[in-house]
PDB file of C-alpha atoms in Angstrom:
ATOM      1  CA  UNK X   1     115.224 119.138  92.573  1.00 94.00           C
ATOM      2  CA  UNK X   2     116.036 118.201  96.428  1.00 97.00           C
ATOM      3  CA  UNK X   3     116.218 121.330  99.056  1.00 97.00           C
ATOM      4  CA  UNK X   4     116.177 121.770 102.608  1.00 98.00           C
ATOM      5  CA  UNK X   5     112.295 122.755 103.912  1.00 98.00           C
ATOM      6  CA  UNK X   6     111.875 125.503 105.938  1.00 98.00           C
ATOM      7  CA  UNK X   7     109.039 126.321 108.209  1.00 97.00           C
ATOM      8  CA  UNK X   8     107.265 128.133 105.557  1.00 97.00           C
ATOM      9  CA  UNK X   9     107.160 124.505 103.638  1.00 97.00           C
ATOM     10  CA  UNK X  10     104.751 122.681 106.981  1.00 97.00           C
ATOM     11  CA  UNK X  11     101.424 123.013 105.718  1.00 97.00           C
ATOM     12  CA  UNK X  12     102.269 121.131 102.089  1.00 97.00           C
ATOM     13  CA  UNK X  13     104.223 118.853 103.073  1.00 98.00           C
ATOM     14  CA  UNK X  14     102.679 117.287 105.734  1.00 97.00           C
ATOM     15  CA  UNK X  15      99.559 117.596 103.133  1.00 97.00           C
ATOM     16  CA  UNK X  16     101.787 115.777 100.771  1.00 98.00           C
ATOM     17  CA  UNK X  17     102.683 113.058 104.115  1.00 98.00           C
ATOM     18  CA  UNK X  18      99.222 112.239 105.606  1.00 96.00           C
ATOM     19  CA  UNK X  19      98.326 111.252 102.581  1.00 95.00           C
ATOM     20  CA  UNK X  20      99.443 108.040 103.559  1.00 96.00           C
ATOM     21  CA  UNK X  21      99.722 108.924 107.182  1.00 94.00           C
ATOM     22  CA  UNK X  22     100.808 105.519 108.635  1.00 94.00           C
ATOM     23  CA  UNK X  23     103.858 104.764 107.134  1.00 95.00           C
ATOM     24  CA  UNK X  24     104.528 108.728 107.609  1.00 97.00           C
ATOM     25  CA  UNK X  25     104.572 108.896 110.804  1.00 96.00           C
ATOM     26  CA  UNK X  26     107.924 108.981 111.863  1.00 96.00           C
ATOM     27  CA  UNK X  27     108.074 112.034 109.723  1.00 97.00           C
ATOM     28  CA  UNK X  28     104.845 113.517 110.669  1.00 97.00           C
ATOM     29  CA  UNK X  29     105.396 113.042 114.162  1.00 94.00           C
ATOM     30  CA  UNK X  30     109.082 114.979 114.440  1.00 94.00           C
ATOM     31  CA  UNK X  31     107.713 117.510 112.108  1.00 96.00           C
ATOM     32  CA  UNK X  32     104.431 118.441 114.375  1.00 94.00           C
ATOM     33  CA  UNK X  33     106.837 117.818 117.568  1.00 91.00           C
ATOM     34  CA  UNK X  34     110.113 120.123 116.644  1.00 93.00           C
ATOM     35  CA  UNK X  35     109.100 121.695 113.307  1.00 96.00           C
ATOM     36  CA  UNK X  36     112.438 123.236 110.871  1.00 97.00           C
ATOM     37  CA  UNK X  37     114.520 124.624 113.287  1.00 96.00           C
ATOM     38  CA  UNK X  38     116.241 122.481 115.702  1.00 95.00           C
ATOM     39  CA  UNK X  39     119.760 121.417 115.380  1.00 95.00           C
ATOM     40  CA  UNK X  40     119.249 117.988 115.521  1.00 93.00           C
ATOM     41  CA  UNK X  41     116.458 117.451 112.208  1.00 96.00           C
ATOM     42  CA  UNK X  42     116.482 118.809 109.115  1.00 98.00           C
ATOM     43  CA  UNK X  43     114.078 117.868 106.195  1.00 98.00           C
ATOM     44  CA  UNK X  44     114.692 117.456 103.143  1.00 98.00           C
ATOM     45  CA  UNK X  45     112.561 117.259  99.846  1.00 98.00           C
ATOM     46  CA  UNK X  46     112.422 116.200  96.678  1.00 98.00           C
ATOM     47  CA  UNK X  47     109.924 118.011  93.898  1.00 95.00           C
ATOM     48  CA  UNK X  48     108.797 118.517  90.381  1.00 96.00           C
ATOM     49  CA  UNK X  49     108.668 121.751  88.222  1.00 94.00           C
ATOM     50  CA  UNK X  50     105.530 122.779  89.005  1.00 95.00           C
ATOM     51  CA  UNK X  51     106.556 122.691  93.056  1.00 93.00           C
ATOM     52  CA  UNK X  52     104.781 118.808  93.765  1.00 96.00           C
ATOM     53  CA  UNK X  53     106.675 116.848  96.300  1.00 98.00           C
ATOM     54  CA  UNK X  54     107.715 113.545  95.098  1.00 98.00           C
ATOM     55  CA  UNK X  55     109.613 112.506  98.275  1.00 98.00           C
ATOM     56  CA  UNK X  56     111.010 112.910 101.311  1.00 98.00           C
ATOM     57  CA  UNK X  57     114.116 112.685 103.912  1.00 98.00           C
ATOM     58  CA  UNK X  58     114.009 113.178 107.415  1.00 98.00           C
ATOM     59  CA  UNK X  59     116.929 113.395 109.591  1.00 97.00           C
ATOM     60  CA  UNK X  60     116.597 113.289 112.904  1.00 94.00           C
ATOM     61  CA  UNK X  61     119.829 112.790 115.305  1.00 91.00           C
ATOM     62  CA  UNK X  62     121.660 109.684 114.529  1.00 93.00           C
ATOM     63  CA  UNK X  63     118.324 108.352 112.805  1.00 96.00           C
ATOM     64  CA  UNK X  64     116.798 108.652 109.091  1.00 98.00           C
ATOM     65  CA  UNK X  65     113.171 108.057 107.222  1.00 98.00           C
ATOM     66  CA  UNK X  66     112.776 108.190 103.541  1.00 98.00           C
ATOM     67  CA  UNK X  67     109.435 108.678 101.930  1.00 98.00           C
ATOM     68  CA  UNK X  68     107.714 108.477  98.447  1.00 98.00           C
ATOM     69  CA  UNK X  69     103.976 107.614  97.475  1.00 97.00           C
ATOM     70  CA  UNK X  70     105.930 105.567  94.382  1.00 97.00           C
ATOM     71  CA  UNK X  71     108.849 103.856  94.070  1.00 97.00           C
ATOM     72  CA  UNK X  72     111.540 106.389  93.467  1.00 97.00           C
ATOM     73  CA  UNK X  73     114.805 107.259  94.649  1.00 98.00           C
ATOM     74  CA  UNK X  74     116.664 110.383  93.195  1.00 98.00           C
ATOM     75  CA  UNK X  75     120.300 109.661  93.303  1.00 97.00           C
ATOM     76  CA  UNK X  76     121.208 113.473  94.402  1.00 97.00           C
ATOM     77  CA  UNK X  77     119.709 112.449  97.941  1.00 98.00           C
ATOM     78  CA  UNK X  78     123.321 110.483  98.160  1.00 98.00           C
ATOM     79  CA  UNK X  79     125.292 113.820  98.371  1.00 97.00           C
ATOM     80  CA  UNK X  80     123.167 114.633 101.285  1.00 97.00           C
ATOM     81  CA  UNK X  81     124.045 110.990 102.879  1.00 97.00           C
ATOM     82  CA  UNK X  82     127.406 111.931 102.573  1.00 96.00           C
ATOM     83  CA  UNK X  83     127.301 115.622 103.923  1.00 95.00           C
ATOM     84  CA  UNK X  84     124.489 114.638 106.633  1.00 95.00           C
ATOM     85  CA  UNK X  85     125.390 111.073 107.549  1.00 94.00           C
ATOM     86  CA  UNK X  86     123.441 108.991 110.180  1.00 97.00           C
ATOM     87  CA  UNK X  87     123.085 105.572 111.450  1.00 96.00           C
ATOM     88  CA  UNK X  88     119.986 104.125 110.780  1.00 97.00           C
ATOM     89  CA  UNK X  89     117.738 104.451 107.732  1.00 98.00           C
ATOM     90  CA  UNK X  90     114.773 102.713 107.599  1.00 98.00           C
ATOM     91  CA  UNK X  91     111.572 102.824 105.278  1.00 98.00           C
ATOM     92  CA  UNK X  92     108.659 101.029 103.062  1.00 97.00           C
ATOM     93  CA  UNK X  93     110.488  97.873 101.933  1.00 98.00           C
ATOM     94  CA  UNK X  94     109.449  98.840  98.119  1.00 97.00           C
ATOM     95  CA  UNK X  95     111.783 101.790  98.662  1.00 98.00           C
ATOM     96  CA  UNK X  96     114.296 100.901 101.063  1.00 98.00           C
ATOM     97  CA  UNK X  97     115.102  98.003  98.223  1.00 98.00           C
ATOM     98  CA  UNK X  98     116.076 101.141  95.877  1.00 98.00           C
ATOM     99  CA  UNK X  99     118.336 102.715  98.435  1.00 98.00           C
ATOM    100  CA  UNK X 100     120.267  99.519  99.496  1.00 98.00           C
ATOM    101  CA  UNK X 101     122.782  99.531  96.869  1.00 98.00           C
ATOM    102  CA  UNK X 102     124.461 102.734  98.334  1.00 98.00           C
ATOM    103  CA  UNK X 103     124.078 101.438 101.997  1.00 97.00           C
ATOM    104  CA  UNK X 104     127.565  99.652 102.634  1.00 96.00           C
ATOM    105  CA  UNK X 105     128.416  98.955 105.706  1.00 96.00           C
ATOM    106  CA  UNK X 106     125.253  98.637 106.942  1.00 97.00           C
ATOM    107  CA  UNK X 107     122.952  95.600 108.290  1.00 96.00           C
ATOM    108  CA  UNK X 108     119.320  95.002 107.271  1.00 97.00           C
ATOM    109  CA  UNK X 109     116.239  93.941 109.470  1.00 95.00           C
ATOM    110  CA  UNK X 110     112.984  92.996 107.813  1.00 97.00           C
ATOM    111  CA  UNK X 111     109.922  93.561 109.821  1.00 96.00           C
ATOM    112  CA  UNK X 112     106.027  93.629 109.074  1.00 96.00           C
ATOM    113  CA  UNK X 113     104.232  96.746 109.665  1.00 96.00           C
ATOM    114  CA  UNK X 114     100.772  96.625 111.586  1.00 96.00           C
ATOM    115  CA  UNK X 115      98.027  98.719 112.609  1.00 97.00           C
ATOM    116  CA  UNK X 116      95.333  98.367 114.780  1.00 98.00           C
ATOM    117  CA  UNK X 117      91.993 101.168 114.510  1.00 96.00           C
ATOM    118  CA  UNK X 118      89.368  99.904 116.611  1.00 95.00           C
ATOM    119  CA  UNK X 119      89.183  97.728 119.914  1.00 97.00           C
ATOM    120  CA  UNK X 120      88.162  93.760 119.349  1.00 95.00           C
ATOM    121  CA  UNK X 121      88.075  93.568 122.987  1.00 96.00           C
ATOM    122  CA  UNK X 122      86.273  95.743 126.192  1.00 97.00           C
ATOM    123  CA  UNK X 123      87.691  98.932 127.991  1.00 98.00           C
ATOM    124  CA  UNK X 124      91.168  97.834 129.643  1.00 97.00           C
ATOM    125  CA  UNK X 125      91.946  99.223 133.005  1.00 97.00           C
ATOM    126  CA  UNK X 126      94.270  97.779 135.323  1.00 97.00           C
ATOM    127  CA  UNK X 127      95.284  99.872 138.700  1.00 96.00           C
ATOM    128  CA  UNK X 128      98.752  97.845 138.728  1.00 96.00           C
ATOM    129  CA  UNK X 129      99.407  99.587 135.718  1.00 98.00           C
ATOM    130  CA  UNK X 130     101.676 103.033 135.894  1.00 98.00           C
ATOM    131  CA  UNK X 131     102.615 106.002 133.566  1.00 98.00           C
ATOM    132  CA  UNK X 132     106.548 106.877 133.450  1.00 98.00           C
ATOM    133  CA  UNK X 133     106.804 110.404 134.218  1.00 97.00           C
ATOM    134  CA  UNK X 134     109.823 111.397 136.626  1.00 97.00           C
ATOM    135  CA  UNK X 135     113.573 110.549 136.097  1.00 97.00           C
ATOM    136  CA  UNK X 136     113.791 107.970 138.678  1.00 97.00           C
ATOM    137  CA  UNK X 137     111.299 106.114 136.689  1.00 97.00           C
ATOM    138  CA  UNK X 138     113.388 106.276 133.365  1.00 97.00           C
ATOM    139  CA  UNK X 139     116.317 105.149 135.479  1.00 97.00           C
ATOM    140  CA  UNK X 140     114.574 101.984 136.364  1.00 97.00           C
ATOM    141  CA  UNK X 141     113.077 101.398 132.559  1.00 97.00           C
ATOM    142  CA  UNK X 142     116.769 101.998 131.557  1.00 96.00           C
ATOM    143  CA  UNK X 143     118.058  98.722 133.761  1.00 95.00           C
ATOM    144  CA  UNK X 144     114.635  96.835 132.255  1.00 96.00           C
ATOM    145  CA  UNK X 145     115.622  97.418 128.783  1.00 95.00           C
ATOM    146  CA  UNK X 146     119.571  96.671 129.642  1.00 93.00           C
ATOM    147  CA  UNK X 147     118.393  93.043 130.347  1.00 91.00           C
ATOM    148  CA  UNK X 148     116.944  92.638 126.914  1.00 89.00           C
ATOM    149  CA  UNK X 149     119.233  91.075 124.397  1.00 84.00           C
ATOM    150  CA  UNK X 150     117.668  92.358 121.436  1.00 81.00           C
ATOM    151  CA  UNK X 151     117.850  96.180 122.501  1.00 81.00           C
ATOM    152  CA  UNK X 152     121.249  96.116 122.396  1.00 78.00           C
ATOM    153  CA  UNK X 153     121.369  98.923 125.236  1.00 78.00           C
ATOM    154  CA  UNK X 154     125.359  97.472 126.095  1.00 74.00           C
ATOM    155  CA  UNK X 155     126.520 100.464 125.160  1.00 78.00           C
ATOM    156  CA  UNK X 156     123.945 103.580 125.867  1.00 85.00           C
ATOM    157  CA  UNK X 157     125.263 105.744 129.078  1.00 93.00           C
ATOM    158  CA  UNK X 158     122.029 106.091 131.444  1.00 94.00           C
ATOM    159  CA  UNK X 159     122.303 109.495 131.740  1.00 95.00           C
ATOM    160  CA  UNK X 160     122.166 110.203 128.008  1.00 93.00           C
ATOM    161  CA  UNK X 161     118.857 107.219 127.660  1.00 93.00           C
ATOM    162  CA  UNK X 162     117.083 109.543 130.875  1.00 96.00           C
ATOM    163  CA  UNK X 163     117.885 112.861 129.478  1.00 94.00           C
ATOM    164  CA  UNK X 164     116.410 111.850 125.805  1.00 91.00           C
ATOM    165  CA  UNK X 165     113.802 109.802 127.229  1.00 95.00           C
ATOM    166  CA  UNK X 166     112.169 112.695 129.300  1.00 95.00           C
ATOM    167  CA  UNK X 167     112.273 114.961 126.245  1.00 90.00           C
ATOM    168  CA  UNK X 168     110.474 112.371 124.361  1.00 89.00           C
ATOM    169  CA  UNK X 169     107.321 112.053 126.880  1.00 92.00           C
ATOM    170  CA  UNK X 170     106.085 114.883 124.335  1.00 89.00           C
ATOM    171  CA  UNK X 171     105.718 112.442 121.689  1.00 91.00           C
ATOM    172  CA  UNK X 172     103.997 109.724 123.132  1.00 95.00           C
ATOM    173  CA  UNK X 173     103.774 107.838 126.925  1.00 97.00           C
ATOM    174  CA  UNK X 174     105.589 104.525 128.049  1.00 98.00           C
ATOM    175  CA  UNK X 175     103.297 101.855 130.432  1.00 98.00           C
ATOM    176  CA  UNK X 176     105.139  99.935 132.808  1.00 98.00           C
ATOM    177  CA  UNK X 177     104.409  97.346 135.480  1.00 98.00           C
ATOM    178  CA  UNK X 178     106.082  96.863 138.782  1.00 97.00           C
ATOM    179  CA  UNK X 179     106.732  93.821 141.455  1.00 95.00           C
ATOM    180  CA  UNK X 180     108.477  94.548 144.312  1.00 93.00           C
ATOM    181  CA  UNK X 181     109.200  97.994 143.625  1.00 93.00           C
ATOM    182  CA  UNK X 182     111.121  96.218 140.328  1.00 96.00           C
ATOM    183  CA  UNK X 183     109.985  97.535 137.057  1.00 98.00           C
ATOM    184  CA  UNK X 184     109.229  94.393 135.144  1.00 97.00           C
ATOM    185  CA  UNK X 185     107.468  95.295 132.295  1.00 98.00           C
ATOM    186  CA  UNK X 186     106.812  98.148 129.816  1.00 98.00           C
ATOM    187  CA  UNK X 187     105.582  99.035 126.543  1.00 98.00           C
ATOM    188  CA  UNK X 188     105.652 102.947 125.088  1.00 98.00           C
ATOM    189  CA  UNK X 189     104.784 104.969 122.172  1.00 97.00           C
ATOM    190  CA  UNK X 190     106.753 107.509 120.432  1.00 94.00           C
ATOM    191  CA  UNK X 191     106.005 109.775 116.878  1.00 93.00           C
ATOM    192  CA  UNK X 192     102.505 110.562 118.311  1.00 94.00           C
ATOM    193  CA  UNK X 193     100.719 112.389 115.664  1.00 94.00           C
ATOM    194  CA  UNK X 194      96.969 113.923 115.285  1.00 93.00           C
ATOM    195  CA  UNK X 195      95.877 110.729 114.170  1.00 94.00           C
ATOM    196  CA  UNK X 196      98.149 107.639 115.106  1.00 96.00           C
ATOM    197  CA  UNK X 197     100.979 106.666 117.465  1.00 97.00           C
ATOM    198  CA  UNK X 198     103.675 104.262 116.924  1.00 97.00           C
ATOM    199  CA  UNK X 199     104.002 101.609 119.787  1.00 97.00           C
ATOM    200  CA  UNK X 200     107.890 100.715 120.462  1.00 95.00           C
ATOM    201  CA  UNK X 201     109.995  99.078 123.215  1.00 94.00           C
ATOM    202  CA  UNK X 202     107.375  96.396 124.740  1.00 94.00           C
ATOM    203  CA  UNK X 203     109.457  94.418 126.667  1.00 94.00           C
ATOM    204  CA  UNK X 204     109.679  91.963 129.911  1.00 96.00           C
ATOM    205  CA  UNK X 205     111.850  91.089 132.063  1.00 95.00           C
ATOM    206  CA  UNK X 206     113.700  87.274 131.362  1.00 93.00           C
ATOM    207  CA  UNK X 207     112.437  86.392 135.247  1.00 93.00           C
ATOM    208  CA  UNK X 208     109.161  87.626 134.415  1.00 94.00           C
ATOM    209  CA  UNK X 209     107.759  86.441 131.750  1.00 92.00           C
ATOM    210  CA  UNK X 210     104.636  84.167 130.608  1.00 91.00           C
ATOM    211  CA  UNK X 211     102.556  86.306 133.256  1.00 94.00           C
ATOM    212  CA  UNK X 212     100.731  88.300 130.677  1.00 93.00           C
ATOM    213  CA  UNK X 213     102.260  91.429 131.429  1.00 96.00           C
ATOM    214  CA  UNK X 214     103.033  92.149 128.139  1.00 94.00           C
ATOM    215  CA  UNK X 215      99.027  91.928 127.324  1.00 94.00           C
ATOM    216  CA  UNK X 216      97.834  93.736 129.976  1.00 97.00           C
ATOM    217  CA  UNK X 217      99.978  96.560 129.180  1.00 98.00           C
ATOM    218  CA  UNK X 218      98.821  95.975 125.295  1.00 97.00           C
ATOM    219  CA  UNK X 219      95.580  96.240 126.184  1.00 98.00           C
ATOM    220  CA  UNK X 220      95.998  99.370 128.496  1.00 98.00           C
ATOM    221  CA  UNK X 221      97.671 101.482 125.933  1.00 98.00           C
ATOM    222  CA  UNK X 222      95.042 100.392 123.166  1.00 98.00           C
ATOM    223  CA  UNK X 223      92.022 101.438 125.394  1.00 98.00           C
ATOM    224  CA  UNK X 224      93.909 104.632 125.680  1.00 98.00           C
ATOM    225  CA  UNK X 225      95.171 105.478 122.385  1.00 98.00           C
ATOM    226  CA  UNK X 226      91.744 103.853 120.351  1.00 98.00           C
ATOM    227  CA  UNK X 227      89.058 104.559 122.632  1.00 97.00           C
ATOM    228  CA  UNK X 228      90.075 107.541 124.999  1.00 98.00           C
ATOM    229  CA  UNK X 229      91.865 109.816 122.071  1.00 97.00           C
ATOM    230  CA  UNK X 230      90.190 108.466 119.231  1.00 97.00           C
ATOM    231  CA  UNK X 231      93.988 107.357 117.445  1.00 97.00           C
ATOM    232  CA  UNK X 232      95.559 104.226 115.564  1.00 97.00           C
ATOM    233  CA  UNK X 233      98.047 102.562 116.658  1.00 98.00           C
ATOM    234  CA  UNK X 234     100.961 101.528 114.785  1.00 97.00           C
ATOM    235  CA  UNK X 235     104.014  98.603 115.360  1.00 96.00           C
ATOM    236  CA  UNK X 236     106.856  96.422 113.841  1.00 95.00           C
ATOM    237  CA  UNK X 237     107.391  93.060 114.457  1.00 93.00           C
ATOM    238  CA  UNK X 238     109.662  90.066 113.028  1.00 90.00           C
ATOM    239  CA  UNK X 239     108.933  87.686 115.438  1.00 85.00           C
ATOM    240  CA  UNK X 240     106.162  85.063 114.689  1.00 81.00           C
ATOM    241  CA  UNK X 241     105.242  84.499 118.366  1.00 82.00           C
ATOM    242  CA  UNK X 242     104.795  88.446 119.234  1.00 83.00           C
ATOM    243  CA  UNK X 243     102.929  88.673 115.839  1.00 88.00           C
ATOM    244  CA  UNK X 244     100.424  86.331 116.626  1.00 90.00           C
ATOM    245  CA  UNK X 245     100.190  87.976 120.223  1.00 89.00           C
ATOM    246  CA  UNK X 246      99.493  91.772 118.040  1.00 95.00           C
ATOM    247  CA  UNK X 247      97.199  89.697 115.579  1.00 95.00           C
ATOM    248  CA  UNK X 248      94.897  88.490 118.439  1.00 95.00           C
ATOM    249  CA  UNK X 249      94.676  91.707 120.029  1.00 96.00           C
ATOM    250  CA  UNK X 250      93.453  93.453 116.629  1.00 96.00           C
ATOM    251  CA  UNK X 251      96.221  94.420 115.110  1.00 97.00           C
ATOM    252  CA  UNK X 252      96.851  93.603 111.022  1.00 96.00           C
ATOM    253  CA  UNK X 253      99.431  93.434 108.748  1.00 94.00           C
ATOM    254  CA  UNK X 254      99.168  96.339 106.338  1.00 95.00           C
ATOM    255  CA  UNK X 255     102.901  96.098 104.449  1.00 95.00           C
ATOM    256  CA  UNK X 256     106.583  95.495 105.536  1.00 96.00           C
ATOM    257  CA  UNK X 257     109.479  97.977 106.740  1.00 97.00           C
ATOM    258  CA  UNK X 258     113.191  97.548 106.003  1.00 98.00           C
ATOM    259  CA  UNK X 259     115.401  99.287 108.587  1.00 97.00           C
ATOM    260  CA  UNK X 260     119.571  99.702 108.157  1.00 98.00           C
ATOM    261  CA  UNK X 261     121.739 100.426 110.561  1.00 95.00           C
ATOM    262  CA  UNK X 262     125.518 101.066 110.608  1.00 93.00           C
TER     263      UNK X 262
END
């Protein structure tokens, strides 16, 4: 049986989700963030007679996460893709390989998931390095990520990337570096959880690069997420260069991640 959870349902089933708390933590994160009753998420669960969750399915605005400790998909979660469509989907490759069938129209990306719990190198801290926190800021990371090919930011209105990005400083920080009062470099993380933090958008820009931003920021956010609050950190990558870059700063490979998007 699938239902809607309800606040009542938090304590199980993020029980049933830390159980393998890194590749929950999408899930984790929104639930501990904006719980059961905001417009914009709703969770949804799968379970057994006796009341065991079997899976999950988080949907949070235009964006989805599907969860299960084996690999299962029950086919009545595709009347609630129907009724609750979104635009991306992504999840453990094992499971994400069930689901593709019924994703048409969509466009897969393969990526490696890695984790990093302890520092291989000492304390980072670099004064050059800043903490986004007012709208003018997310202004200027907005034009950064713009220039980026690969985040495909062509079509995202400022205003709306400013407005959601300030709501999101809840979940996790974004790092950036500046030159001449230019923001040239920045790496965040979002779905902050009590144990781990996903890092996401690390990014340079194409005047700017091979000056080891991107590490020093790396390094920065590590010292502050693995030392100072005593958390994993979590990332994606399908780039062989950048995964080489995560591998040398202590990251490792721990399984792959399949994301779809419309």
């Amino acid at each position: 049986m699938i239902r809607l959870l309800h606040e009542e349902d938090r304590i199980p089933v993020l029980h049933f989700l830390y159980q393998e708390s890194t590749y929950n933590i999408f899930i984790i994160g929104d639930i501990e963030t904006y719980g059961f009753n905001e417009s914009f998420q709703r969770i949804y669960a799968e379970y057994d007679e006796a009341g065991n969750f079997l899976s999950v399915f988080l949907r949070y605005r235009e964006n989805a996460v599907y969860y299960a400790p084996t690999a299962r998909f029950n086919h009545e979660y595709l009347s609630i893709f129907d009724h609750d469509p979104f635009n991306f989907i992504s999840g453990k490759s094992e499971l994400m390989t069930l689901i593709e069938p019924h994703l048409i129209g969509f466009k897969k990306k393969h990526m490696y998931f890695c984790e990093a719990k302890k520092l291989t190198f000492p304390l980072f801290h670099d004064p050059s390095i800043h903490m986004l926190q007012s709208e003018d800021q997310a202004y200027s990371l907005f034009k950064l990520l713009s220039m980026i090919e690969e985040f495909n930011y062509h079509d995202k209105e400022a205003d709306t990337f400013v407005k959601e990005k300030m709501q999101s400083l809840s979940m996790g920080m974004t790092l950036f570096i500046e030159e001449n009062n230019t923001m040239v470099s920045t790496v965040a993380t979002t779905a902050e959880t009590t144990k781990n933090a996903m890092v996401v958008a690390v990014a340079t820009h194409p005047d700017h690069r091979h000056h080891g931003y991107a590490s020093r920021l790396m390094k920065r956010l590590m010292t502050v997420y693995l030392h100072d609050k005593g958390k994993s950190l979590c990332l994606f990558y399908n780039n062989p260069d950048a995964g080489k870059i995560y591998h040398q700063l202590g990251f490792n490979t721990i399984g792959t991640w399949d994301m779809f998007n419309r």
